mmCIF file of N, CA and C and ligand atoms in Angstrom:
data_model
loop_
_atom_site.group_PDB
_atom_site.id
_atom_site.type_symbol
_atom_site.label_atom_id
_atom_site.label_comp_id
_atom_site.label_asym_id
_atom_site.label_seq_id
_atom_site.Cartn_x
_atom_site.Cartn_y
_atom_site.Cartn_z
ATOM 1 N N MET A 127 -13.732 -5.966 5.203
ATOM 2 C CA MET A 127 -13.158 -7.206 4.685
ATOM 3 C C MET A 127 -12.446 -7.954 5.807
ATOM 4 N N ASP A 128 -12.610 -9.253 5.841
ATOM 5 C CA ASP A 128 -11.998 -10.082 6.882
ATOM 6 C C ASP A 128 -10.484 -9.885 6.912
ATOM 7 N N GLY A 129 -9.958 -9.703 8.115
ATOM 8 C CA GLY A 129 -8.508 -9.610 8.265
ATOM 9 C C GLY A 129 -7.940 -8.229 7.965
ATOM 10 N N CYS A 130 -8.794 -7.278 7.595
ATOM 11 C CA CYS A 130 -8.290 -5.924 7.299
ATOM 12 C C CYS A 130 -8.353 -5.072 8.562
ATOM 13 N N ILE A 131 -7.188 -4.609 8.970
ATOM 14 C CA ILE A 131 -7.084 -3.856 10.226
ATOM 15 C C ILE A 131 -7.872 -2.543 10.179
ATOM 16 N N PHE A 132 -7.909 -1.880 9.008
ATOM 17 C CA PHE A 132 -8.636 -0.600 8.938
ATOM 18 C C PHE A 132 -10.148 -0.824 8.860
ATOM 19 N N CYS A 133 -10.585 -1.944 8.296
ATOM 20 C CA CYS A 133 -12.012 -2.275 8.390
ATOM 21 C C CYS A 133 -12.388 -2.469 9.858
ATOM 22 N N LYS A 134 -11.500 -3.133 10.608
ATOM 23 C CA LYS A 134 -11.785 -3.368 12.037
ATOM 24 C C LYS A 134 -11.809 -2.049 12.806
ATOM 25 N N ILE A 135 -10.921 -1.128 12.435
ATOM 26 C CA ILE A 135 -10.931 0.202 13.078
ATOM 27 C C ILE A 135 -12.239 0.923 12.722
ATOM 28 N N ALA A 136 -12.656 0.822 11.451
ATOM 29 C CA ALA A 136 -13.908 1.471 11.021
ATOM 30 C C ALA A 136 -15.122 0.874 11.746
ATOM 31 N N GLU A 137 -15.054 -0.446 12.009
ATOM 32 C CA GLU A 137 -16.156 -1.125 12.724
ATOM 33 C C GLU A 137 -16.044 -0.954 14.233
ATOM 34 N N LYS A 138 -14.912 -0.376 14.693
ATOM 35 C CA LYS A 138 -14.620 -0.139 16.119
ATOM 36 C C LYS A 138 -14.381 -1.434 16.881
ATOM 37 N N THR A 139 -13.993 -2.499 16.171
ATOM 38 C CA THR A 139 -13.595 -3.710 16.899
ATOM 39 C C THR A 139 -12.131 -3.589 17.333
ATOM 40 N N ILE A 140 -11.406 -2.674 16.683
ATOM 41 C CA ILE A 140 -10.062 -2.295 17.149
ATOM 42 C C ILE A 140 -10.150 -0.811 17.499
ATOM 43 N N PRO A 141 -9.685 -0.453 18.716
ATOM 44 C CA PRO A 141 -9.811 0.955 19.111
ATOM 45 C C PRO A 141 -8.837 1.861 18.361
ATOM 46 N N SER A 142 -9.213 3.121 18.220
ATOM 47 C CA SER A 142 -8.320 4.118 17.630
ATOM 48 C C SER A 142 -8.711 5.473 18.207
ATOM 49 N N GLU A 143 -7.826 6.426 18.031
ATOM 50 C CA GLU A 143 -8.131 7.789 18.496
ATOM 51 C C GLU A 143 -8.771 8.548 17.340
ATOM 52 N N ILE A 144 -10.091 8.540 17.336
ATOM 53 C CA ILE A 144 -10.849 9.126 16.223
ATOM 54 C C ILE A 144 -10.870 10.649 16.327
ATOM 55 N N VAL A 145 -10.593 11.299 15.204
ATOM 56 C CA VAL A 145 -10.661 12.759 15.193
ATOM 57 C C VAL A 145 -11.824 13.268 14.333
ATOM 58 N N TYR A 146 -12.331 12.423 13.450
ATOM 59 C CA TYR A 146 -13.494 12.809 12.659
ATOM 60 C C TYR A 146 -14.209 11.538 12.204
ATOM 61 N N GLU A 147 -15.525 11.609 12.172
ATOM 62 C CA GLU A 147 -16.293 10.460 11.679
ATOM 63 C C GLU A 147 -17.615 10.930 11.099
ATOM 64 N N ASP A 148 -17.984 10.337 9.975
ATOM 65 C CA ASP A 148 -19.367 10.465 9.498
ATOM 66 C C ASP A 148 -19.790 9.101 8.969
ATOM 67 N N ASP A 149 -20.867 9.047 8.221
ATOM 68 C CA ASP A 149 -21.363 7.733 7.792
ATOM 69 C C ASP A 149 -20.432 7.030 6.799
ATOM 70 N N GLN A 150 -19.567 7.787 6.123
ATOM 71 C CA GLN A 150 -18.721 7.194 5.067
ATOM 72 C C GLN A 150 -17.219 7.282 5.314
ATOM 73 N N ILE A 151 -16.825 8.160 6.213
ATOM 74 C CA ILE A 151 -15.399 8.499 6.375
ATOM 75 C C ILE A 151 -15.003 8.427 7.843
ATOM 76 N N LEU A 152 -13.764 7.958 8.073
ATOM 77 C CA LEU A 152 -13.222 7.962 9.436
ATOM 78 C C LEU A 152 -11.812 8.546 9.376
ATOM 79 N N ALA A 153 -11.480 9.360 10.374
ATOM 80 C CA ALA A 153 -10.111 9.880 10.493
ATOM 81 C C ALA A 153 -9.634 9.593 11.913
ATOM 82 N N PHE A 154 -8.435 9.052 12.010
ATOM 83 C CA PHE A 154 -7.907 8.681 13.328
ATOM 84 C C PHE A 154 -6.399 8.886 13.356
ATOM 85 N N LYS A 155 -5.848 8.983 14.571
ATOM 86 C CA LYS A 155 -4.412 9.222 14.718
ATOM 87 C C LYS A 155 -3.620 7.977 14.338
ATOM 88 N N ASP A 156 -2.517 8.190 13.599
ATOM 89 C CA ASP A 156 -1.627 7.080 13.270
ATOM 90 C C ASP A 156 -0.965 6.584 14.560
ATOM 91 N N ARG A 157 -0.826 5.269 14.698
ATOM 92 C CA ARG A 157 -0.261 4.736 15.951
ATOM 93 C C ARG A 157 1.256 4.931 16.036
ATOM 94 N N GLU A 158 1.884 5.195 14.905
ATOM 95 C CA GLU A 158 3.322 5.501 14.901
ATOM 96 C C GLU A 158 3.549 6.806 14.157
ATOM 97 N N PRO A 159 3.235 7.926 14.832
ATOM 98 C CA PRO A 159 3.245 9.214 14.119
ATOM 99 C C PRO A 159 4.613 9.578 13.551
ATOM 100 N N GLN A 160 4.606 10.019 12.303
ATOM 101 C CA GLN A 160 5.836 10.453 11.614
ATOM 102 C C GLN A 160 5.980 11.974 11.648
ATOM 103 N N ALA A 161 5.028 12.640 12.251
ATOM 104 C CA ALA A 161 5.079 14.100 12.408
ATOM 105 C C ALA A 161 4.198 14.423 13.616
ATOM 106 N N LYS A 162 4.294 15.688 14.084
ATOM 107 C CA LYS A 162 3.495 16.065 15.268
ATOM 108 C C LYS A 162 2.015 15.797 15.031
ATOM 109 N N VAL A 163 1.568 16.131 13.843
ATOM 110 C CA VAL A 163 0.199 15.754 13.453
ATOM 111 C C VAL A 163 0.316 14.654 12.399
ATOM 112 N N HIS A 164 -0.252 13.504 12.677
ATOM 113 C CA HIS A 164 -0.255 12.408 11.702
ATOM 114 C C HIS A 164 -1.593 11.678 11.826
ATOM 115 N N ILE A 165 -2.446 11.999 10.879
ATOM 116 C CA ILE A 165 -3.815 11.463 10.881
ATOM 117 C C ILE A 165 -3.994 10.591 9.638
ATOM 118 N N LEU A 166 -4.747 9.530 9.796
ATOM 119 C CA LEU A 166 -5.109 8.688 8.654
ATOM 120 C C LEU A 166 -6.587 8.909 8.346
ATOM 121 N N VAL A 167 -6.886 9.151 7.082
ATOM 122 C CA VAL A 167 -8.277 9.342 6.663
ATOM 123 C C VAL A 167 -8.643 8.185 5.745
ATOM 124 N N ILE A 168 -9.724 7.498 6.078
ATOM 125 C CA ILE A 168 -10.116 6.311 5.300
ATOM 126 C C ILE A 168 -11.597 6.375 4.918
ATOM 127 N N PRO A 169 -11.922 5.751 3.771
ATOM 128 C CA PRO A 169 -13.334 5.474 3.528
ATOM 129 C C PRO A 169 -13.708 4.292 4.424
ATOM 130 N N LYS A 170 -14.937 4.253 4.917
ATOM 131 C CA LYS A 170 -15.325 3.125 5.784
ATOM 132 C C LYS A 170 -15.440 1.825 4.996
ATOM 133 N N ILE A 171 -15.809 1.936 3.735
ATOM 134 C CA ILE A 171 -15.881 0.704 2.933
ATOM 135 C C ILE A 171 -14.474 0.278 2.533
ATOM 136 N N HIS A 172 -14.302 -1.017 2.327
ATOM 137 C CA HIS A 172 -12.983 -1.533 1.962
ATOM 138 C C HIS A 172 -12.695 -1.298 0.485
ATOM 139 N N ILE A 173 -11.685 -0.453 0.246
ATOM 140 C CA ILE A 173 -11.126 -0.246 -1.097
ATOM 141 C C ILE A 173 -9.633 -0.444 -0.897
ATOM 142 N N GLU A 174 -9.027 -1.263 -1.740
ATOM 143 C CA GLU A 174 -7.637 -1.649 -1.477
ATOM 144 C C GLU A 174 -6.639 -0.486 -1.576
ATOM 145 N N ASP A 175 -6.727 0.261 -2.644
ATOM 146 C CA ASP A 175 -5.748 1.327 -2.865
ATOM 147 C C ASP A 175 -6.255 2.255 -3.964
ATOM 148 N N LEU A 176 -5.453 3.250 -4.320
ATOM 149 C CA LEU A 176 -5.871 4.216 -5.348
ATOM 150 C C LEU A 176 -6.148 3.524 -6.681
ATOM 151 N N ASN A 177 -5.377 2.475 -6.994
ATOM 152 C CA ASN A 177 -5.575 1.768 -8.264
ATOM 153 C C ASN A 177 -6.921 1.055 -8.339
ATOM 154 N N SER A 178 -7.533 0.838 -7.201
ATOM 155 C CA SER A 178 -8.798 0.087 -7.168
ATOM 156 C C SER A 178 -10.015 0.993 -7.289
ATOM 157 N N LEU A 179 -9.783 2.307 -7.350
ATOM 158 C CA LEU A 179 -10.925 3.225 -7.440
ATOM 159 C C LEU A 179 -11.590 3.145 -8.806
ATOM 160 N N SER A 180 -12.900 3.332 -8.807
ATOM 161 C CA SER A 180 -13.619 3.403 -10.076
ATOM 162 C C SER A 180 -14.612 4.556 -10.000
ATOM 163 N N GLU A 181 -15.265 4.808 -11.132
ATOM 164 C CA GLU A 181 -16.239 5.896 -11.221
ATOM 165 C C GLU A 181 -17.257 5.853 -10.083
ATOM 166 N N LYS A 182 -17.618 4.650 -9.671
ATOM 167 C CA LYS A 182 -18.671 4.554 -8.643
ATOM 168 C C LYS A 182 -18.197 5.110 -7.291
ATOM 169 N N ASN A 183 -16.896 5.298 -7.138
ATOM 170 C CA ASN A 183 -16.369 5.857 -5.900
ATOM 171 C C ASN A 183 -16.181 7.383 -5.957
ATOM 172 N N SER A 184 -16.563 7.983 -7.075
ATOM 173 C CA SER A 184 -16.278 9.416 -7.288
ATOM 174 C C SER A 184 -16.774 10.308 -6.156
ATOM 175 N N LEU A 185 -18.031 10.120 -5.787
ATOM 176 C CA LEU A 185 -18.623 10.998 -4.782
ATOM 177 C C LEU A 185 -17.947 10.792 -3.428
ATOM 178 N N LEU A 186 -17.714 9.531 -3.077
ATOM 179 C CA LEU A 186 -17.064 9.202 -1.806
ATOM 180 C C LEU A 186 -15.687 9.866 -1.726
ATOM 181 N N ILE A 187 -14.902 9.734 -2.775
ATOM 182 C CA ILE A 187 -13.532 10.262 -2.743
ATOM 183 C C ILE A 187 -13.531 11.790 -2.748
ATOM 184 N N SER A 188 -14.443 12.376 -3.471
ATOM 185 C CA SER A 188 -14.481 13.844 -3.434
ATOM 186 C C SER A 188 -14.942 14.317 -2.060
ATOM 187 N N ARG A 189 -15.853 13.627 -1.461
ATOM 188 C CA ARG A 189 -16.287 13.998 -0.088
ATOM 189 C C ARG A 189 -15.125 13.871 0.878
ATOM 190 N N LEU A 190 -14.373 12.773 0.738
ATOM 191 C CA LEU A 190 -13.220 12.551 1.628
ATOM 192 C C LEU A 190 -12.201 13.685 1.470
ATOM 193 N N LEU A 191 -11.867 14.000 0.226
ATOM 194 C CA LEU A 191 -10.851 15.040 -0.004
ATOM 195 C C LEU A 191 -11.331 16.400 0.499
ATOM 196 N N LEU A 192 -12.620 16.659 0.337
ATOM 197 C CA LEU A 192 -13.155 17.936 0.811
ATOM 198 C C LEU A 192 -13.143 18.033 2.334
ATOM 199 N N LYS A 193 -13.074 16.917 3.022
ATOM 200 C CA LYS A 193 -13.056 16.906 4.495
ATOM 201 C C LYS A 193 -11.652 17.097 5.055
ATOM 202 N N VAL A 194 -10.620 16.879 4.225
ATOM 203 C CA VAL A 194 -9.237 16.866 4.719
ATOM 204 C C VAL A 194 -8.888 18.170 5.434
ATOM 205 N N SER A 195 -9.235 19.275 4.824
ATOM 206 C CA SER A 195 -8.902 20.572 5.399
ATOM 207 C C SER A 195 -9.511 20.726 6.801
ATOM 208 N N GLU A 196 -10.763 20.329 6.933
ATOM 209 C CA GLU A 196 -11.447 20.415 8.235
ATOM 210 C C GLU A 196 -10.786 19.490 9.267
ATOM 211 N N ILE A 197 -10.428 18.289 8.831
ATOM 212 C CA ILE A 197 -9.797 17.317 9.741
ATOM 213 C C ILE A 197 -8.432 17.830 10.194
ATOM 214 N N ALA A 198 -7.656 18.377 9.248
ATOM 215 C CA ALA A 198 -6.337 18.917 9.593
ATOM 216 C C ALA A 198 -6.486 20.065 10.590
ATOM 217 N N LYS A 199 -7.390 20.949 10.314
ATOM 218 C CA LYS A 199 -7.608 22.117 11.175
ATOM 219 C C LYS A 199 -8.002 21.683 12.582
ATOM 220 N N LYS A 200 -8.910 20.723 12.636
ATOM 221 C CA LYS A 200 -9.367 20.177 13.916
ATOM 222 C C LYS A 200 -8.211 19.539 14.695
ATOM 223 N N SER A 201 -7.222 19.023 13.945
ATOM 224 C CA SER A 201 -6.071 18.357 14.563
ATOM 225 C C SER A 201 -4.954 19.349 14.876
ATOM 226 N N GLY A 202 -5.180 20.624 14.563
ATOM 227 C CA GLY A 202 -4.238 21.656 14.991
ATOM 228 C C GLY A 202 -3.338 22.213 13.911
ATOM 229 N N THR A 203 -3.602 21.923 12.628
ATOM 230 C CA THR A 203 -2.746 22.491 11.590
ATOM 231 C C THR A 203 -3.530 22.804 10.317
ATOM 232 N N SER A 204 -3.108 23.873 9.659
ATOM 233 C CA SER A 204 -3.701 24.145 8.343
ATOM 234 C C SER A 204 -2.612 24.083 7.275
ATOM 235 N N SER A 205 -1.410 23.647 7.699
ATOM 236 C CA SER A 205 -0.315 23.440 6.753
ATOM 237 C C SER A 205 0.086 21.977 6.876
ATOM 238 N N TYR A 206 -0.059 21.257 5.812
ATOM 239 C CA TYR A 206 0.116 19.804 5.929
ATOM 240 C C TYR A 206 0.450 19.188 4.583
ATOM 241 N N ARG A 207 0.874 17.953 4.629
ATOM 242 C CA ARG A 207 1.095 17.157 3.408
ATOM 243 C C ARG A 207 0.067 16.026 3.407
ATOM 244 N N LEU A 208 -0.523 15.784 2.247
ATOM 245 C CA LEU A 208 -1.489 14.688 2.108
ATOM 246 C C LEU A 208 -0.872 13.663 1.180
ATOM 247 N N LEU A 209 -0.788 12.419 1.641
ATOM 248 C CA LEU A 209 -0.212 11.409 0.740
ATOM 249 C C LEU A 209 -0.885 10.056 0.916
ATOM 250 N N SER A 210 -0.830 9.303 -0.166
ATOM 251 C CA SER A 210 -1.373 7.951 -0.144
ATOM 252 C C SER A 210 -0.378 7.032 -0.844
ATOM 253 N N ASN A 211 0.155 6.087 -0.110
ATOM 254 C CA ASN A 211 1.061 5.109 -0.712
ATOM 255 C C ASN A 211 0.223 4.089 -1.465
ATOM 256 N N CYS A 212 0.585 3.818 -2.709
ATOM 257 C CA CYS A 212 -0.177 2.869 -3.532
ATOM 258 C C CYS A 212 0.748 1.758 -3.980
ATOM 259 N N GLY A 213 0.598 0.594 -3.334
ATOM 260 C CA GLY A 213 1.431 -0.562 -3.694
ATOM 261 C C GLY A 213 2.629 -0.718 -2.779
ATOM 262 N N LYS A 214 3.054 -1.965 -2.658
ATOM 263 C CA LYS A 214 4.176 -2.339 -1.769
ATOM 264 C C LYS A 214 5.438 -1.528 -2.032
ATOM 265 N N GLU A 215 5.783 -1.395 -3.315
ATOM 266 C CA GLU A 215 7.020 -0.692 -3.694
ATOM 267 C C GLU A 215 7.002 0.761 -3.230
ATOM 268 N N ALA A 216 5.794 1.313 -3.148
ATOM 269 C CA ALA A 216 5.651 2.713 -2.724
ATOM 270 C C ALA A 216 5.555 2.832 -1.203
ATOM 271 N N GLY A 217 5.583 1.678 -0.522
ATOM 272 C CA GLY A 217 5.569 1.703 0.940
ATOM 273 C C GLY A 217 4.220 1.424 1.567
ATOM 274 N N GLN A 218 3.247 0.998 0.759
ATOM 275 C CA GLN A 218 1.938 0.683 1.351
ATOM 276 C C GLN A 218 2.040 -0.585 2.185
ATOM 277 N N GLU A 219 1.586 -0.478 3.428
ATOM 278 C CA GLU A 219 1.620 -1.638 4.337
ATOM 279 C C GLU A 219 0.228 -2.124 4.682
ATOM 280 N N VAL A 220 -0.714 -1.196 4.703
ATOM 281 C CA VAL A 220 -2.100 -1.576 4.994
ATOM 282 C C VAL A 220 -2.902 -1.402 3.709
ATOM 283 N N PHE A 221 -3.483 -2.491 3.236
ATOM 284 C CA PHE A 221 -4.147 -2.481 1.925
ATOM 285 C C PHE A 221 -5.633 -2.185 2.042
ATOM 286 N N HIS A 222 -5.901 -1.071 2.691
ATOM 287 C CA HIS A 222 -7.216 -0.425 2.737
ATOM 288 C C HIS A 222 -6.884 1.038 2.473
ATOM 289 N N LEU A 223 -7.453 1.579 1.403
ATOM 290 C CA LEU A 223 -7.112 2.948 0.979
ATOM 291 C C LEU A 223 -7.083 3.918 2.163
ATOM 292 N N HIS A 224 -6.001 4.664 2.261
ATOM 293 C CA HIS A 224 -5.911 5.683 3.314
ATOM 294 C C HIS A 224 -5.048 6.834 2.850
ATOM 295 N N PHE A 225 -5.343 7.990 3.412
ATOM 296 C CA PHE A 225 -4.576 9.200 3.134
ATOM 297 C C PHE A 225 -3.934 9.646 4.438
ATOM 298 N N HIS A 226 -2.621 9.878 4.379
ATOM 299 C CA HIS A 226 -1.909 10.402 5.548
ATOM 300 C C HIS A 226 -2.004 11.930 5.517
ATOM 301 N N ILE A 227 -2.384 12.517 6.626
ATOM 302 C CA ILE A 227 -2.239 13.965 6.804
ATOM 303 C C ILE A 227 -1.052 14.148 7.736
ATOM 304 N N LEU A 228 -0.004 14.798 7.240
ATOM 305 C CA LEU A 228 1.219 15.004 8.034
ATOM 306 C C LEU A 228 1.425 16.505 8.194
ATOM 307 N N GLY A 229 1.647 16.940 9.415
ATOM 308 C CA GLY A 229 1.850 18.375 9.621
ATOM 309 C C GLY A 229 2.149 18.691 11.072
ATOM 310 N N GLY A 230 1.892 19.956 11.428
ATOM 311 C CA GLY A 230 2.134 20.384 12.806
ATOM 312 C C GLY A 230 3.578 20.738 13.069
ATOM 313 N N GLU A 231 4.419 20.642 12.049
ATOM 314 C CA GLU A 231 5.839 20.984 12.182
ATOM 315 C C GLU A 231 6.388 21.193 10.771
ATOM 316 N N LYS A 232 7.650 21.675 10.691
ATOM 317 C CA LYS A 232 8.268 21.849 9.367
ATOM 318 C C LYS A 232 8.607 20.473 8.817
ATOM 319 N N LEU A 233 8.104 20.173 7.640
ATOM 320 C CA LEU A 233 8.341 18.855 7.031
ATOM 321 C C LEU A 233 9.535 18.910 6.078
ATOM 322 N N GLY A 234 10.281 17.811 6.018
ATOM 323 C CA GLY A 234 11.393 17.722 5.068
ATOM 324 C C GLY A 234 10.863 17.648 3.639
ATOM 325 N N LYS A 235 11.723 18.038 2.704
ATOM 326 C CA LYS A 235 11.318 17.979 1.304
ATOM 327 C C LYS A 235 11.210 16.524 0.860
ATOM 328 N N ILE A 236 10.309 16.237 -0.047
ATOM 329 C CA ILE A 236 10.280 14.915 -0.655
ATOM 330 C C ILE A 236 10.727 15.043 -2.110
ATOM 331 N N ARG A 237 11.404 14.036 -2.606
ATOM 332 C CA ARG A 237 11.814 14.041 -4.012
ATOM 333 C C ARG A 237 10.597 13.758 -4.875
ATOM 334 N N CYS A 238 10.447 14.454 -5.950
ATOM 335 C CA CYS A 238 9.363 14.131 -6.877
ATOM 336 C C CYS A 238 9.752 14.543 -8.287
HETATM 337 P P1 5GP B 384 1.030 2.750 4.774
HETATM 338 O O1 5GP B 384 2.478 2.385 4.947
HETATM 339 O O2 5GP B 384 0.191 1.554 4.408
HETATM 340 O O3 5GP B 384 0.837 3.925 3.841
HETATM 341 O O4 5GP B 384 0.552 3.284 6.178
HETATM 342 C C1 5GP B 384 -0.046 2.507 7.144
HETATM 343 C C2 5GP B 384 -0.068 3.333 8.408
HETATM 344 O O5 5GP B 384 -0.988 2.748 9.284
HETATM 345 C C3 5GP B 384 1.281 3.404 9.122
HETATM 346 O O6 5GP B 384 1.662 4.766 9.265
HETATM 347 C C4 5GP B 384 0.998 2.730 10.457
HETATM 348 O O7 5GP B 384 1.678 3.351 11.531
HETATM 349 C C5 5GP B 384 -0.502 2.865 10.596
HETATM 350 N N1 5GP B 384 -1.148 1.771 11.342
HETATM 351 C C6 5GP B 384 -1.015 0.443 11.098
HETATM 352 N N2 5GP B 384 -1.782 -0.262 11.951
HETATM 353 C C7 5GP B 384 -2.424 0.658 12.730
HETATM 354 C C8 5GP B 384 -3.361 0.532 13.802
HETATM 355 O O8 5GP B 384 -3.769 -0.564 14.216
HETATM 356 N N3 5GP B 384 -3.797 1.681 14.375
HETATM 357 C C9 5GP B 384 -3.386 2.924 13.943
HETATM 358 N N4 5GP B 384 -3.892 4.000 14.583
HETATM 359 N N5 5GP B 384 -2.504 3.066 12.945
HETATM 360 C C10 5GP B 384 -2.025 1.950 12.339
HETATM 361 ZN ZN1 ZN B 385 -10.457 -2.758 4.870
#
């Protein structure tokens, strides 16, 4: 989508440090890491957020989630937190669906 920074990263018009890629999924290092390991995993197609998912995305999202463990391991950790901010109030800044993999160190507790 025009003007979407993660679409540009997926198209490689903006460089990133890629840690995993296939035809549908890209994983790259966050430019402002919040933990020793901080990877962003995105579908290559533009989907705004979790609320925008529909049945037609089922296979893509299950493939993405099944890859997380491999991506984390490749990045040096098998203990991690996976999160996706959905909406401005929740802290979403980039409106292309993404999952943060945070790990590589002891993480603080989150309220839930
Ligand atoms: P959000 O707050 O939307 O859940 O997370 C967006 C994340 O994208 C932030 O952690 C931010 O550091 C990261 N980010 C934003 N722009 C870029 C970029 O151009 N390159 C990379 N590698 N990360 C980015
Ligand atoms: Zn996009």
